[in-house]
mmCIF file of C-alpha atoms in Angstrom:
data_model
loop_
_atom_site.group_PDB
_atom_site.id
_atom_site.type_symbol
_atom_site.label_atom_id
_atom_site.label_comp_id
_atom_site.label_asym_id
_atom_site.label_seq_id
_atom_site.Cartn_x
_atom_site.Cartn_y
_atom_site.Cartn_z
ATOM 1 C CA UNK A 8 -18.735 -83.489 91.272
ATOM 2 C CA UNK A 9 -20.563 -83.109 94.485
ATOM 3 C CA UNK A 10 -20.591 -85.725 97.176
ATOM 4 C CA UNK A 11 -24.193 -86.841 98.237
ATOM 5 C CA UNK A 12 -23.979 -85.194 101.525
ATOM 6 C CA UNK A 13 -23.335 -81.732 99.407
ATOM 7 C CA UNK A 14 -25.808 -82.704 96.528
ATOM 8 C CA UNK A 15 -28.682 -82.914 98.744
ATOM 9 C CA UNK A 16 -28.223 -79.291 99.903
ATOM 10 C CA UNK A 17 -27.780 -77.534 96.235
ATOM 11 C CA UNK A 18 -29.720 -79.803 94.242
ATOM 12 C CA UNK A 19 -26.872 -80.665 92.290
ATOM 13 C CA UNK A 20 -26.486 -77.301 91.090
ATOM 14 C CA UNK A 21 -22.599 -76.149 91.818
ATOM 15 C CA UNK A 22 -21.764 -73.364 94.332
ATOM 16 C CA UNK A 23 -18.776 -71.170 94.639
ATOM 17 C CA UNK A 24 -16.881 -72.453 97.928
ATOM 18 C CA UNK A 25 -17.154 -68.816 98.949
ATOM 19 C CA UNK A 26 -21.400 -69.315 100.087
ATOM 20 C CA UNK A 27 -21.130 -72.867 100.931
ATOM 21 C CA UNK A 28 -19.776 -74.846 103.883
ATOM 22 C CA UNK A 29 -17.571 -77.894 102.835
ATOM 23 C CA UNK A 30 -18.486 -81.540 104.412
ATOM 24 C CA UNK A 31 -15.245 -80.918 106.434
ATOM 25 C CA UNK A 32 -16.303 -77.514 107.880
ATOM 26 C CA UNK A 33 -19.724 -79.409 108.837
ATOM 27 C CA UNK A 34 -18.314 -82.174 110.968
ATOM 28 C CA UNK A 35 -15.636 -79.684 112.411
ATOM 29 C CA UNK A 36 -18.146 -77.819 113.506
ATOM 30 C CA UNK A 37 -20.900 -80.637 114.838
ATOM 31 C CA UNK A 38 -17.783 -82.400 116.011
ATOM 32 C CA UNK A 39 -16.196 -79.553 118.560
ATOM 33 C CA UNK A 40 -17.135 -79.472 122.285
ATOM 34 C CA UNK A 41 -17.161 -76.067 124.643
ATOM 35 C CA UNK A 42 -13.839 -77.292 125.848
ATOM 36 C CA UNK A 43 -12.136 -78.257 122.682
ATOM 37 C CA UNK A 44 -13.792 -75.522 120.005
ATOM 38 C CA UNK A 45 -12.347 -75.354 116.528
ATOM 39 C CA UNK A 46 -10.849 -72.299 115.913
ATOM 40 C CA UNK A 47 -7.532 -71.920 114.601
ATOM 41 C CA UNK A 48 -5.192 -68.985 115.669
ATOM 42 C CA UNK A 49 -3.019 -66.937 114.324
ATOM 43 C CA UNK A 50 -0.721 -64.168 115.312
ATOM 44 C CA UNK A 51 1.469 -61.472 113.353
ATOM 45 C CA UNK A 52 4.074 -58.968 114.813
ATOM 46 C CA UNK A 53 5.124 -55.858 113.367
ATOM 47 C CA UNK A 54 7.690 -53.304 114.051
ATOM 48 C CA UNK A 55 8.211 -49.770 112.576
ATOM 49 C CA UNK A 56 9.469 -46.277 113.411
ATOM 50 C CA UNK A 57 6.953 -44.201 112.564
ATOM 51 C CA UNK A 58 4.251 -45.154 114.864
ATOM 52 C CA UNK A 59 2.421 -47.903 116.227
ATOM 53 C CA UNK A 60 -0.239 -50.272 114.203
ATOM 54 C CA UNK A 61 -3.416 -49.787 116.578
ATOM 55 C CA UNK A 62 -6.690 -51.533 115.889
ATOM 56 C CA UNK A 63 -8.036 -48.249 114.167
ATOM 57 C CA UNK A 64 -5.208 -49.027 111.404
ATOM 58 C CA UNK A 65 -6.480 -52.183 110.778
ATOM 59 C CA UNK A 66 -10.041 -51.704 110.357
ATOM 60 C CA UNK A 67 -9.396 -48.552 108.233
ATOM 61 C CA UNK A 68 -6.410 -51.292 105.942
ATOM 62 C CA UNK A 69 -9.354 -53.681 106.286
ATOM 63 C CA UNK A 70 -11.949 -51.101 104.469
ATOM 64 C CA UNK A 71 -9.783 -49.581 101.510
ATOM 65 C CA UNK A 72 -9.260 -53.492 100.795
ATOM 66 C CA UNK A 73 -12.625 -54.497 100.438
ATOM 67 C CA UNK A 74 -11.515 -57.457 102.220
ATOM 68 C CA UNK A 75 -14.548 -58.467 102.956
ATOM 69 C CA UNK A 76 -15.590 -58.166 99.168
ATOM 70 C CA UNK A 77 -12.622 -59.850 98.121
ATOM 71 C CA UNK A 78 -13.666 -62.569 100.401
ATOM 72 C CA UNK A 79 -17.499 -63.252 101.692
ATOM 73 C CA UNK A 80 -16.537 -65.398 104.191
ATOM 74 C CA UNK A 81 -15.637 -62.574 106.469
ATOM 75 C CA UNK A 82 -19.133 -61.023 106.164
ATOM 76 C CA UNK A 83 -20.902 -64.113 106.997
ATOM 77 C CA UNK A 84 -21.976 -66.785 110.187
ATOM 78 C CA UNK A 85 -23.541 -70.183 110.372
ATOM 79 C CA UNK A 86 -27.477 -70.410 109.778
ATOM 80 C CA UNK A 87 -27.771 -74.284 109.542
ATOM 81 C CA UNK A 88 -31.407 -73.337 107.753
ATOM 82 C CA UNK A 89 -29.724 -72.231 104.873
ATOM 83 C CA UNK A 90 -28.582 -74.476 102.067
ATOM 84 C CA UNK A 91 -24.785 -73.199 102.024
ATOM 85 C CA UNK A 92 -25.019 -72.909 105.860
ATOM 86 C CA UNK A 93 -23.884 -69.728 105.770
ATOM 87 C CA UNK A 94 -25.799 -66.090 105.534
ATOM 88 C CA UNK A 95 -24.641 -62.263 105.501
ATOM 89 C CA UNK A 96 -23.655 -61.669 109.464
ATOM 90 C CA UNK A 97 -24.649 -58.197 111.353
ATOM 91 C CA UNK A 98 -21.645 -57.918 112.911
ATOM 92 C CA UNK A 99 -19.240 -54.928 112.090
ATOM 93 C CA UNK A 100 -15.628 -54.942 111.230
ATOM 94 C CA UNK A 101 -15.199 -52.412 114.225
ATOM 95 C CA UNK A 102 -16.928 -54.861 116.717
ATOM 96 C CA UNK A 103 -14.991 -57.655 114.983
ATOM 97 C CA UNK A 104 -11.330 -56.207 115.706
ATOM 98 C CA UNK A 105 -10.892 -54.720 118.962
ATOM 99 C CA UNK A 106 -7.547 -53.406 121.056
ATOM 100 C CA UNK A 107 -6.346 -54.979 124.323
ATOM 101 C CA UNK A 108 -3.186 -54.677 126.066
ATOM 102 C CA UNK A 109 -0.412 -55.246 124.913
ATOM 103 C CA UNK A 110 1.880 -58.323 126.662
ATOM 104 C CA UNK A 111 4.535 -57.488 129.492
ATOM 105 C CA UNK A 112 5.816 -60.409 130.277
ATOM 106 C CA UNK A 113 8.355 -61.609 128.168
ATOM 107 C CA UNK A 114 6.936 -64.547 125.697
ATOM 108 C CA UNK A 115 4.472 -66.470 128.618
ATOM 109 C CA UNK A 116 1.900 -63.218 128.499
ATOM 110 C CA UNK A 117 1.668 -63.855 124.713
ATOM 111 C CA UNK A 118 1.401 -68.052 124.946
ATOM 112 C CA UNK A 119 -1.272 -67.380 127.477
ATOM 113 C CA UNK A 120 -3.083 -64.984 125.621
ATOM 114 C CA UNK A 121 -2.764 -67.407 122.482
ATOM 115 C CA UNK A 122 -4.023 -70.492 124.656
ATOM 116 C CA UNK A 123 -7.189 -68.088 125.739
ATOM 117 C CA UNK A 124 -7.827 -67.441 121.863
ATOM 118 C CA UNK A 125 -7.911 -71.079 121.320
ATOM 119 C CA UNK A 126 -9.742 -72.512 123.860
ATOM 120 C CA UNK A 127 -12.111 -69.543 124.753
ATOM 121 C CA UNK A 128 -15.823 -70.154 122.922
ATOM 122 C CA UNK A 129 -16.966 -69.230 119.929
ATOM 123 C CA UNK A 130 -20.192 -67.819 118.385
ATOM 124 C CA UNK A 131 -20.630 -68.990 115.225
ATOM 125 C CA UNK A 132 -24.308 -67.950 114.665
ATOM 126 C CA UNK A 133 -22.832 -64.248 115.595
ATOM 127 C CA UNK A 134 -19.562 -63.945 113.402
ATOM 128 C CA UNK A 135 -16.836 -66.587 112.530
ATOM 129 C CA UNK A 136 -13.781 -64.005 112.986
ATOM 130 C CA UNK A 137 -12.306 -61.983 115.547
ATOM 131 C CA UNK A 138 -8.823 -60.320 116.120
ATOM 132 C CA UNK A 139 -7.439 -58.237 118.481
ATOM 133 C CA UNK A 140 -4.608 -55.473 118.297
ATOM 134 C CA UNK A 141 -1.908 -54.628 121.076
ATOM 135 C CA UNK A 142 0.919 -51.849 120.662
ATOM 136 C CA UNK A 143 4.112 -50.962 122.576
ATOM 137 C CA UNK A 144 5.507 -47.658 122.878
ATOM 138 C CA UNK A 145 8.488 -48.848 124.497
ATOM 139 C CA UNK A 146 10.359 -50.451 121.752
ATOM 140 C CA UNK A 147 10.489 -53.908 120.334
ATOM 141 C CA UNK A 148 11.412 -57.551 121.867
ATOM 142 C CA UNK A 149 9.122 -57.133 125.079
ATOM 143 C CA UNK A 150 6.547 -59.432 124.058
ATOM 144 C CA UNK A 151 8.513 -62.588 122.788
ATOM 145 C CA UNK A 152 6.597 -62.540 119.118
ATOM 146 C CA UNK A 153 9.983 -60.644 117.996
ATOM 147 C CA UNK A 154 13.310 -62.234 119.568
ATOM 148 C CA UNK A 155 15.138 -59.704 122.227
ATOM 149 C CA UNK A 156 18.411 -60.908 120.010
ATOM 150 C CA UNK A 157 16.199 -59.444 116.765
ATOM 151 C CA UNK A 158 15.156 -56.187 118.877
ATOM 152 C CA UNK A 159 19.286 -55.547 120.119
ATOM 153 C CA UNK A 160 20.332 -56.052 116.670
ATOM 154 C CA UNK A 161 17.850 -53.687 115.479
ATOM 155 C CA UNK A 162 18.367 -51.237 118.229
ATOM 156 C CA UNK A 163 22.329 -51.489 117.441
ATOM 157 C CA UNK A 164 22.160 -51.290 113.278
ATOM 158 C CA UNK A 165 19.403 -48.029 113.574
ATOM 159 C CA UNK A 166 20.701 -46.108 117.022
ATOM 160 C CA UNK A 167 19.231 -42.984 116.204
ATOM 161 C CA UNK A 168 15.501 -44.419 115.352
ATOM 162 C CA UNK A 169 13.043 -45.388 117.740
ATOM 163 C CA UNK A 170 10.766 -48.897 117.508
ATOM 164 C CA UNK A 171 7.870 -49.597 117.936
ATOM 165 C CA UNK A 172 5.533 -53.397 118.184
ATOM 166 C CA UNK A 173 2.533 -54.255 117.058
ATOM 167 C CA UNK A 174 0.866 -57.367 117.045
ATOM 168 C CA UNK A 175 -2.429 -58.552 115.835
ATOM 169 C CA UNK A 176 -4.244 -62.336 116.930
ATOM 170 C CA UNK A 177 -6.493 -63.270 114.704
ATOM 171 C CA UNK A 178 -8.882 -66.381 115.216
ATOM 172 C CA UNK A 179 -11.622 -67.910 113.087
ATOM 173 C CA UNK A 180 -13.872 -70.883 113.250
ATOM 174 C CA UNK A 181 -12.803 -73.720 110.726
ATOM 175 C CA UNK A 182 -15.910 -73.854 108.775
ATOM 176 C CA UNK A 183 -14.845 -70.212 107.158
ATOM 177 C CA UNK A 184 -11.341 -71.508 106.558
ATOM 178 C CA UNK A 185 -11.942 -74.553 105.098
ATOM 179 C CA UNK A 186 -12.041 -75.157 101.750
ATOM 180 C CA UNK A 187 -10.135 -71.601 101.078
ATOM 181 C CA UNK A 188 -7.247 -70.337 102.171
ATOM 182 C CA UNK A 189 -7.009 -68.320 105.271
ATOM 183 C CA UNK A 190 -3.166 -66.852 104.496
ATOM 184 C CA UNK A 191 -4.934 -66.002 101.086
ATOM 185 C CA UNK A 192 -7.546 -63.747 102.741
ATOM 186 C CA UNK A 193 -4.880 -61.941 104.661
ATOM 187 C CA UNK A 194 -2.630 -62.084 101.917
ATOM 188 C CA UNK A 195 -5.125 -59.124 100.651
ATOM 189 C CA UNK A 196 -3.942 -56.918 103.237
ATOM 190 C CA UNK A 197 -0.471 -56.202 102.174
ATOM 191 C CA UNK A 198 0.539 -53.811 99.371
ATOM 192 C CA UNK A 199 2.258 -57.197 97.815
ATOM 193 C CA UNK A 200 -0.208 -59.328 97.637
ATOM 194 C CA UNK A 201 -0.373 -58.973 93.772
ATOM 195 C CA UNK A 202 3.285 -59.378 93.320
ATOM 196 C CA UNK A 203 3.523 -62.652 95.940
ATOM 197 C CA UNK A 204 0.158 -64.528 94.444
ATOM 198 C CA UNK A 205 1.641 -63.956 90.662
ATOM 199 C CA UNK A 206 4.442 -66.024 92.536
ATOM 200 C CA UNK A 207 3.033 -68.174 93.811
ATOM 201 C CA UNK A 208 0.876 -69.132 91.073
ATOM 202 C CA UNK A 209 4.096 -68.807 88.886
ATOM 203 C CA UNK A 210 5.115 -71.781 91.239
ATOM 204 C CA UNK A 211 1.928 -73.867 90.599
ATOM 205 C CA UNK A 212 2.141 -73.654 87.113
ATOM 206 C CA UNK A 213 5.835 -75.328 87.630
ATOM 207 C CA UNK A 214 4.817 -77.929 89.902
ATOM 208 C CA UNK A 215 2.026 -78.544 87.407
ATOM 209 C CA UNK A 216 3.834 -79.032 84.502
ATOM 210 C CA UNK A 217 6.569 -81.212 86.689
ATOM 211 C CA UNK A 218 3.790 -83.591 87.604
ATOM 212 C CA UNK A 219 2.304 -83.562 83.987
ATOM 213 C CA UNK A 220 5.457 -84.721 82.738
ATOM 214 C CA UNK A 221 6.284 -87.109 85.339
ATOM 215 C CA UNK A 222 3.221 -88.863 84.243
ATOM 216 C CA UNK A 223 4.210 -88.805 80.639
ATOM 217 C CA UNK A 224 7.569 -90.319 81.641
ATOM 218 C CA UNK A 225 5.527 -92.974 83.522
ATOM 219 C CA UNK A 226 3.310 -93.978 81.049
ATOM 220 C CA UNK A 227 5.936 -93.782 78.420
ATOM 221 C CA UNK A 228 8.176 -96.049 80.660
ATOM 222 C CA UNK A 229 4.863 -98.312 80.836
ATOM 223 C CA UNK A 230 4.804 -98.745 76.888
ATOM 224 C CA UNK A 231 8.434 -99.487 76.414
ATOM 225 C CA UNK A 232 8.090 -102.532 79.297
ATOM 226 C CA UNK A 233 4.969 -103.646 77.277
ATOM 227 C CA UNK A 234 6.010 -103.744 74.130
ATOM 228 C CA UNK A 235 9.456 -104.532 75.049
ATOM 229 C CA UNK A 236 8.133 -107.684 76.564
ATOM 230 C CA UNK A 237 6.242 -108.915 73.483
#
């Protein structure tokens, strides 16, 4: 059912969390100040020998998706005029995921560039994503995100191939994430995602019949101290 707050803005018919912001995405957003924005970051690293992942790679991965099918949420801003709060934003994916350089010094480049993402501000009314891409011709283990002991071991096992390392930050206000799953919308980007989500919801389905049953036991255990007490 929806809460009062939420009633009031759908009439009490029920919306797909996909066009609506949740209460908590609301006060995460009224709540933030310039200095202490909501925005959660994330970043991935990626090796390979074949060459590197450049922001061009991503936007193309991002198209053939339909990420932004899949999910709305990465189409969309804030418009607090609107009942769901969100509308359809004019922002591209190309403007949305851009390339910078990549980090030289080992692991502090990266934590400040992280500690930029987080604290630098955020227009919601313009887009509520943004991620950047860095590469490395030079092999793997410069940047910290992979470990130099991962990067010698590497370098040791395959002598004869050459590395390379990619790594993509990706930040987004709160009010798109909440109430879905983030990892889920990113999920969508690898050629597994069908195999891990049947997985995962294989896993679900467990836990759900665990707790199911647990309850059975309870109440069963419930009915024998009744009855046994009469």
């Amino acid at each position: 059912e929806w809460t009062f707050c939420e009633q009031q803005y759908h009439n009490g018919k029920k919306n797909n969390l996909k066009t609506r912001m949740t209460s908590i995405g609301r006060f995460s957003h009224d709540s933030e100040t310039q200095l202490n924005p909501s925005v959660p970051t994330i970043f991935l690293a990626m090796s390979g020998t074949t060459k590197p992942f450049r922001a061009d790679d991503l936007i193309r991965l991002w198209k053939s998706k339909e990420l932004s099918k899949l999910h709305p949420r990465f189409e969309q801003k804030i418009d607090r005029t609107k009942p769901g709060f969100f509308t359809l934003s004019t922002k591209t994916v190309e403007e949305n995921i851009t390339e910078t350089m990549f980090p030289q010094v080992y692991r502090q480049d990266l934590s400040y560039r992280i500690i930029d993402y987080l604290k630098k501000p955020f227009d919601v009314y313009d887009s509520l994503w943004e991620a950047q891409v860095c590469c490395s011709s030079d092999g793997i283990g410069i940047s910290g995100a992979i470990s130099q002991l991962k990067a010698q071991l590497l370098s040791s096992n395959f002598p004869d191939k050459k590395f390379f390392e990619s790594l993509v930050l990706f930040r987004s206000h709160h009010a798109m994430a909440d109430g879905t799953s983030l990892a889920s919308g990113l999920l969508d980007l690898c050629d597994e995602a069908a195999e891990i989500k049947g997985k995962i919801k294989a896993e679900l389905n467990k836990r759900k019949r665990k707790t199911m049953m647990g309850k059975l036991i309870r109440f069963l255990r419930i009915l024998f101290w009744f009855y046994g007490g009469i």
